[in-house]
């Protein structure tokens, strides 16, 4: 596949890295010579310095023969025009644009991106995707990572085995025999810097991050088994009233019994938040101000969420909130190096906005009938959901005896409202949804399973 990526920032870099690693021909366009030099030095991609929406620049980048355009510059308008140019002049099959301004995405203008108007096949709003991820984490408060699949019928959770956990020392075989009634399975394990698919009798050790597939109705019980049961937060303090903070606050306002208070340093933004929120108390001031944190009720908060645009402010605000009494903390961290200090600082959950956006974009790029995709372990593994076609090599195979590479595990099969796991004796049928967990290098093998092909791998 030939792809053109407009924008060499964090998201553009992430998309180019993933596509190039899979053997695709990738060209990256950006105004900045420095960003182009960096990306072409680090990755096996071609770089073009220029304006991503200009026809001559796109033609120079190979847009005439490209299968895909991903426009993720910092300008919504540049991204939108790039897609229009790719459609009108080069008839590009798939065009994806990152659109931040919520006005463009308002339901009142739903026809804006139709083929007869501005032909963008997929619009990605980073703020909306990150906001949804924050809310999803709140649904599973004891998990360090969570991803929904099959219309929320299945969840893949990241669960840390803490010191003294009753799970420590057990293996998959023992775990499933101890809790045969639970709809769950072990998909993968991260041990220090290594991610692997465990064998039947590989022991789970203290400090492991275990990726567990769970039927949605069994999530509370599985969290309890792993020693991570926690009630959904009812008293929440949010630091940062930007687009993400506002979206999360509005969603929480719709939940019965949830009390939200939000702190915003920018006066104009605080006033906008106060006008747009109905039941949320908005405080203007510094989220690092101890007095203001107590005014927001941080000492009684079950969760403090730090959502400013500054990584360091988010980390420090989370540390202060925890010190002043907040039970749990969640914060956005863009810089990869800063995520490593999470445990040392006592922060419960960090969320990478770039990673969330990249995962969403990749879901629309993947070949075959891939309907869901989430990255785990800082990109070292992916969970993919796909629909089984009549010509898929999966059709007619037994889920229990499915022969897969050692770096791929089957998580679950969903048929209607029924969820099956690999210990179940069930035959895979057309239109079933199957979810796999794969190490990075094995992702193309999983994609092959959902393609219209008679070949197996």
Short mmCIF file of N, CA, C and O in Angstrom, two decimals, residues 234-309:
data_model
loop_
_atom_site.label_atom_id
_atom_site.label_comp_id
_atom_site.label_asym_id
_atom_site.label_seq_id
_atom_site.Cartn_x
_atom_site.Cartn_y
_atom_site.Cartn_z
N UNK A 234 -17.89 8.72 42.51
CA UNK A 234 -19.07 9.57 42.61
C UNK A 234 -18.69 11.02 42.88
O UNK A 234 -19.49 11.93 42.62
N UNK A 235 -17.51 11.24 43.44
CA UNK A 235 -17.01 12.59 43.70
C UNK A 235 -15.74 12.77 42.88
O UNK A 235 -14.73 12.10 43.12
N UNK A 236 -15.80 13.66 41.89
CA UNK A 236 -14.72 13.80 40.91
C UNK A 236 -14.25 15.25 40.85
O UNK A 236 -15.07 16.17 40.80
N UNK A 237 -12.93 15.42 40.85
CA UNK A 237 -12.33 16.73 40.63
C UNK A 237 -11.57 16.68 39.31
O UNK A 237 -10.77 15.77 39.08
N UNK A 238 -11.85 17.64 38.42
CA UNK A 238 -11.18 17.72 37.13
C UNK A 238 -10.31 18.97 37.11
O UNK A 238 -10.77 20.06 37.45
N UNK A 239 -9.05 18.81 36.70
CA UNK A 239 -8.16 19.95 36.52
C UNK A 239 -8.00 20.16 35.01
O UNK A 239 -7.45 19.31 34.31
N UNK A 240 -8.52 21.28 34.51
CA UNK A 240 -8.45 21.57 33.08
C UNK A 240 -9.83 21.54 32.45
O UNK A 240 -10.49 20.51 32.41
N UNK A 241 -10.27 22.70 31.92
CA UNK A 241 -11.59 22.81 31.32
C UNK A 241 -11.50 23.05 29.82
O UNK A 241 -12.29 23.80 29.24
N UNK A 242 -10.53 22.40 29.18
CA UNK A 242 -10.46 22.45 27.72
C UNK A 242 -11.54 21.56 27.12
O UNK A 242 -12.49 21.16 27.78
N UNK A 243 -11.40 21.23 25.83
CA UNK A 243 -12.41 20.42 25.16
C UNK A 243 -12.60 19.07 25.84
O UNK A 243 -13.72 18.58 26.00
N UNK A 244 -11.48 18.45 26.27
CA UNK A 244 -11.57 17.13 26.90
C UNK A 244 -12.24 17.25 28.27
O UNK A 244 -13.14 16.48 28.60
N UNK A 245 -11.80 18.22 29.06
CA UNK A 245 -12.39 18.40 30.38
C UNK A 245 -13.88 18.68 30.31
O UNK A 245 -14.67 18.14 31.10
N UNK A 246 -14.30 19.52 29.34
CA UNK A 246 -15.72 19.84 29.18
C UNK A 246 -16.52 18.61 28.77
O UNK A 246 -17.61 18.36 29.28
N UNK A 247 -15.98 17.83 27.84
CA UNK A 247 -16.69 16.64 27.37
C UNK A 247 -16.89 15.65 28.52
O UNK A 247 -17.98 15.11 28.71
N UNK A 248 -15.82 15.43 29.28
CA UNK A 248 -15.90 14.49 30.41
C UNK A 248 -16.89 15.00 31.46
O UNK A 248 -17.72 14.25 31.98
N UNK A 249 -16.82 16.30 31.76
CA UNK A 249 -17.72 16.87 32.77
C UNK A 249 -19.18 16.75 32.32
O UNK A 249 -20.06 16.42 33.13
N UNK A 250 -19.46 17.03 31.06
CA UNK A 250 -20.84 16.90 30.56
C UNK A 250 -21.34 15.47 30.67
O UNK A 250 -22.49 15.22 31.05
N UNK A 251 -20.46 14.52 30.32
CA UNK A 251 -20.85 13.11 30.41
C UNK A 251 -21.13 12.72 31.86
O UNK A 251 -22.10 11.99 32.15
N UNK A 252 -20.31 13.20 32.78
CA UNK A 252 -20.50 12.87 34.20
C UNK A 252 -21.76 13.53 34.76
O UNK A 252 -22.41 12.98 35.66
N UNK A 253 -22.11 14.69 34.24
CA UNK A 253 -23.33 15.35 34.69
C UNK A 253 -24.57 14.51 34.39
O UNK A 253 -25.58 14.60 35.09
N UNK A 254 -24.48 13.69 33.34
CA UNK A 254 -25.62 12.86 32.96
C UNK A 254 -25.74 11.59 33.80
O UNK A 254 -26.70 10.84 33.67
N UNK A 255 -24.74 11.35 34.66
CA UNK A 255 -24.76 10.16 35.51
C UNK A 255 -25.34 10.51 36.88
O UNK A 255 -24.88 11.44 37.54
N UNK A 256 -26.33 9.77 37.27
CA UNK A 256 -26.99 10.03 38.55
C UNK A 256 -26.03 9.85 39.72
O UNK A 256 -25.26 8.89 39.76
N UNK A 257 -26.06 10.78 40.64
CA UNK A 257 -25.29 10.66 41.87
C UNK A 257 -23.84 11.05 41.77
O UNK A 257 -23.09 10.90 42.74
N UNK A 258 -23.40 11.58 40.62
CA UNK A 258 -22.00 11.98 40.46
C UNK A 258 -21.86 13.48 40.67
O UNK A 258 -22.60 14.27 40.07
N UNK A 259 -20.93 13.87 41.53
CA UNK A 259 -20.66 15.29 41.78
C UNK A 259 -19.32 15.67 41.17
O UNK A 259 -18.31 15.00 41.41
N UNK A 260 -19.32 16.72 40.34
CA UNK A 260 -18.11 17.11 39.63
C UNK A 260 -17.75 18.55 39.95
O UNK A 260 -18.63 19.43 39.97
N UNK A 261 -16.46 18.78 40.21
CA UNK A 261 -15.94 20.15 40.34
C UNK A 261 -14.72 20.26 39.43
O UNK A 261 -13.90 19.35 39.38
N UNK A 262 -14.62 21.39 38.74
CA UNK A 262 -13.57 21.54 37.74
C UNK A 262 -12.79 22.82 38.00
O UNK A 262 -13.36 23.85 38.36
N UNK A 263 -11.46 22.72 37.85
CA UNK A 263 -10.56 23.85 38.08
C UNK A 263 -9.92 24.24 36.74
O UNK A 263 -9.42 23.37 36.02
N UNK A 264 -9.95 25.52 36.41
CA UNK A 264 -9.36 25.99 35.16
C UNK A 264 -8.59 27.29 35.41
O UNK A 264 -9.12 28.24 36.00
N UNK A 265 -7.34 27.33 34.94
CA UNK A 265 -6.48 28.49 35.18
C UNK A 265 -6.82 29.67 34.28
O UNK A 265 -6.65 30.83 34.68
N UNK A 266 -7.31 29.41 33.07
CA UNK A 266 -7.63 30.48 32.13
C UNK A 266 -9.03 31.03 32.42
O UNK A 266 -10.01 30.28 32.41
N UNK A 267 -9.12 32.33 32.67
CA UNK A 267 -10.39 32.92 33.09
C UNK A 267 -11.48 32.77 32.02
O UNK A 267 -12.62 32.40 32.32
N UNK A 268 -11.14 33.08 30.77
CA UNK A 268 -12.13 33.00 29.70
C UNK A 268 -12.64 31.57 29.53
O UNK A 268 -13.84 31.34 29.34
N UNK A 269 -11.73 30.62 29.62
CA UNK A 269 -12.12 29.22 29.47
C UNK A 269 -12.97 28.77 30.66
O UNK A 269 -13.92 28.00 30.50
N UNK A 270 -12.64 29.27 31.85
CA UNK A 270 -13.44 28.94 33.04
C UNK A 270 -14.86 29.49 32.90
O UNK A 270 -15.84 28.81 33.24
N UNK A 271 -14.98 30.69 32.36
CA UNK A 271 -16.30 31.28 32.16
C UNK A 271 -17.10 30.50 31.13
O UNK A 271 -18.31 30.29 31.29
N UNK A 272 -16.43 30.07 30.05
CA UNK A 272 -17.10 29.26 29.03
C UNK A 272 -17.60 27.95 29.63
O UNK A 272 -18.72 27.50 29.35
N UNK A 273 -16.76 27.33 30.47
CA UNK A 273 -17.15 26.08 31.12
C UNK A 273 -18.34 26.29 32.04
O UNK A 273 -19.28 25.49 32.06
N UNK A 274 -18.32 27.38 32.79
CA UNK A 274 -19.41 27.67 33.73
C UNK A 274 -20.73 27.88 32.97
O UNK A 274 -21.80 27.47 33.44
N UNK A 275 -20.65 28.51 31.80
CA UNK A 275 -21.85 28.73 30.99
C UNK A 275 -22.37 27.43 30.37
O UNK A 275 -23.57 27.27 30.18
N UNK A 276 -21.44 26.52 30.03
CA UNK A 276 -21.83 25.32 29.31
C UNK A 276 -22.19 24.13 30.18
O UNK A 276 -22.76 23.15 29.69
N UNK A 277 -21.87 24.20 31.47
CA UNK A 277 -22.15 23.09 32.38
C UNK A 277 -23.30 23.46 33.31
O UNK A 277 -23.42 24.61 33.74
N UNK A 278 -24.13 22.49 33.66
CA UNK A 278 -25.34 22.76 34.44
C UNK A 278 -25.17 22.46 35.93
O UNK A 278 -25.59 23.24 36.77
N UNK A 279 -24.55 21.31 36.24
CA UNK A 279 -24.47 20.89 37.64
C UNK A 279 -23.05 20.86 38.17
O UNK A 279 -22.80 20.38 39.26
N UNK A 280 -22.11 21.34 37.39
CA UNK A 280 -20.71 21.29 37.77
C UNK A 280 -20.25 22.63 38.33
O UNK A 280 -20.50 23.68 37.74
N UNK A 281 -19.57 22.59 39.46
CA UNK A 281 -18.99 23.79 40.04
C UNK A 281 -17.66 24.06 39.34
O UNK A 281 -16.78 23.20 39.29
N UNK A 282 -17.52 25.26 38.76
CA UNK A 282 -16.30 25.64 38.04
C UNK A 282 -15.54 26.66 38.88
O UNK A 282 -16.09 27.71 39.27
N UNK A 283 -14.26 26.36 39.15
CA UNK A 283 -13.41 27.24 39.95
C UNK A 283 -12.30 27.79 39.07
O UNK A 283 -11.62 27.02 38.36
N UNK A 284 -12.10 29.08 39.10
CA UNK A 284 -11.02 29.70 38.33
C UNK A 284 -9.77 29.80 39.20
O UNK A 284 -9.80 30.37 40.29
N UNK A 285 -8.68 29.20 38.72
CA UNK A 285 -7.43 29.27 39.46
C UNK A 285 -6.47 28.17 39.06
O UNK A 285 -6.73 27.42 38.11
N UNK A 286 -5.38 28.09 39.77
CA UNK A 286 -4.30 27.16 39.48
C UNK A 286 -4.59 25.78 40.09
O UNK A 286 -4.83 25.68 41.30
N UNK A 287 -4.56 24.75 39.26
CA UNK A 287 -4.78 23.40 39.76
C UNK A 287 -3.68 22.90 40.67
O UNK A 287 -3.83 21.83 41.28
N UNK A 288 -2.60 23.67 40.79
CA UNK A 288 -1.52 23.31 41.72
C UNK A 288 -1.64 24.08 43.04
O UNK A 288 -0.77 23.94 43.91
N UNK A 289 -2.69 24.86 43.17
CA UNK A 289 -2.93 25.64 44.39
C UNK A 289 -3.62 24.73 45.41
O UNK A 289 -4.77 24.31 45.22
N UNK A 290 -2.96 24.46 46.52
CA UNK A 290 -3.49 23.56 47.55
C UNK A 290 -4.83 24.05 48.09
O UNK A 290 -5.76 23.26 48.30
N UNK A 291 -4.94 25.35 48.31
CA UNK A 291 -6.18 25.92 48.82
C UNK A 291 -7.33 25.68 47.85
O UNK A 291 -8.45 25.31 48.26
N UNK A 292 -7.06 25.88 46.57
CA UNK A 292 -8.11 25.71 45.56
C UNK A 292 -8.51 24.24 45.42
O UNK A 292 -9.69 23.93 45.21
N UNK A 293 -7.54 23.35 45.54
CA UNK A 293 -7.86 21.91 45.49
C UNK A 293 -8.81 21.54 46.62
O UNK A 293 -9.75 20.77 46.43
N UNK A 294 -8.58 22.11 47.81
CA UNK A 294 -9.47 21.81 48.93
C UNK A 294 -10.83 22.47 48.75
O UNK A 294 -11.85 21.91 49.15
N UNK A 295 -10.84 23.63 48.11
CA UNK A 295 -12.13 24.27 47.81
C UNK A 295 -12.94 23.39 46.85
O UNK A 295 -14.18 23.36 46.90
N UNK A 296 -12.24 22.67 45.98
CA UNK A 296 -12.91 21.76 45.04
C UNK A 296 -13.30 20.44 45.71
O UNK A 296 -13.95 19.60 45.08
N UNK A 297 -12.87 20.24 46.95
CA UNK A 297 -13.22 19.02 47.67
C UNK A 297 -12.33 17.84 47.38
O UNK A 297 -12.77 16.69 47.44
N UNK A 298 -11.05 18.11 47.08
CA UNK A 298 -10.16 17.02 46.69
C UNK A 298 -9.96 16.01 47.82
O UNK A 298 -9.72 14.83 47.57
N UNK A 299 -10.09 16.46 49.08
CA UNK A 299 -9.86 15.55 50.21
C UNK A 299 -10.91 14.44 50.27
O UNK A 299 -10.68 13.38 50.85
N UNK A 300 -12.08 14.67 49.66
CA UNK A 300 -13.14 13.67 49.64
C UNK A 300 -13.32 13.02 48.27
O UNK A 300 -14.19 12.16 48.09
N UNK A 301 -12.51 13.44 47.30
CA UNK A 301 -12.68 12.96 45.92
C UNK A 301 -12.24 11.51 45.80
O UNK A 301 -11.22 11.10 46.34
N UNK A 302 -13.04 10.76 45.08
CA UNK A 302 -12.67 9.37 44.77
C UNK A 302 -11.79 9.30 43.53
O UNK A 302 -11.09 8.32 43.32
N UNK A 303 -11.81 10.37 42.73
CA UNK A 303 -10.99 10.41 41.53
C UNK A 303 -10.65 11.85 41.18
O UNK A 303 -11.53 12.72 41.17
N UNK A 304 -9.36 12.11 40.91
CA UNK A 304 -8.90 13.40 40.39
C UNK A 304 -8.40 13.15 38.97
O UNK A 304 -7.54 12.29 38.75
N UNK A 305 -8.94 13.92 38.00
CA UNK A 305 -8.58 13.75 36.59
C UNK A 305 -7.89 15.02 36.13
O UNK A 305 -8.47 16.11 36.19
N UNK A 306 -6.66 14.89 35.64
CA UNK A 306 -5.86 16.07 35.25
C UNK A 306 -5.75 16.10 33.73
O UNK A 306 -5.08 15.25 33.12
N UNK A 307 -6.39 17.10 33.11
CA UNK A 307 -6.58 17.11 31.66
C UNK A 307 -6.12 18.41 31.01
O UNK A 307 -6.68 18.83 29.99
N UNK A 308 -5.11 19.06 31.55
CA UNK A 308 -4.60 20.28 30.92
C UNK A 308 -3.73 19.90 29.72
O UNK A 308 -3.47 18.73 29.45
N UNK A 309 -3.25 20.92 29.01
CA UNK A 309 -2.38 20.68 27.85
C UNK A 309 -0.91 20.57 28.23
O UNK A 309 -0.07 20.43 27.35
#
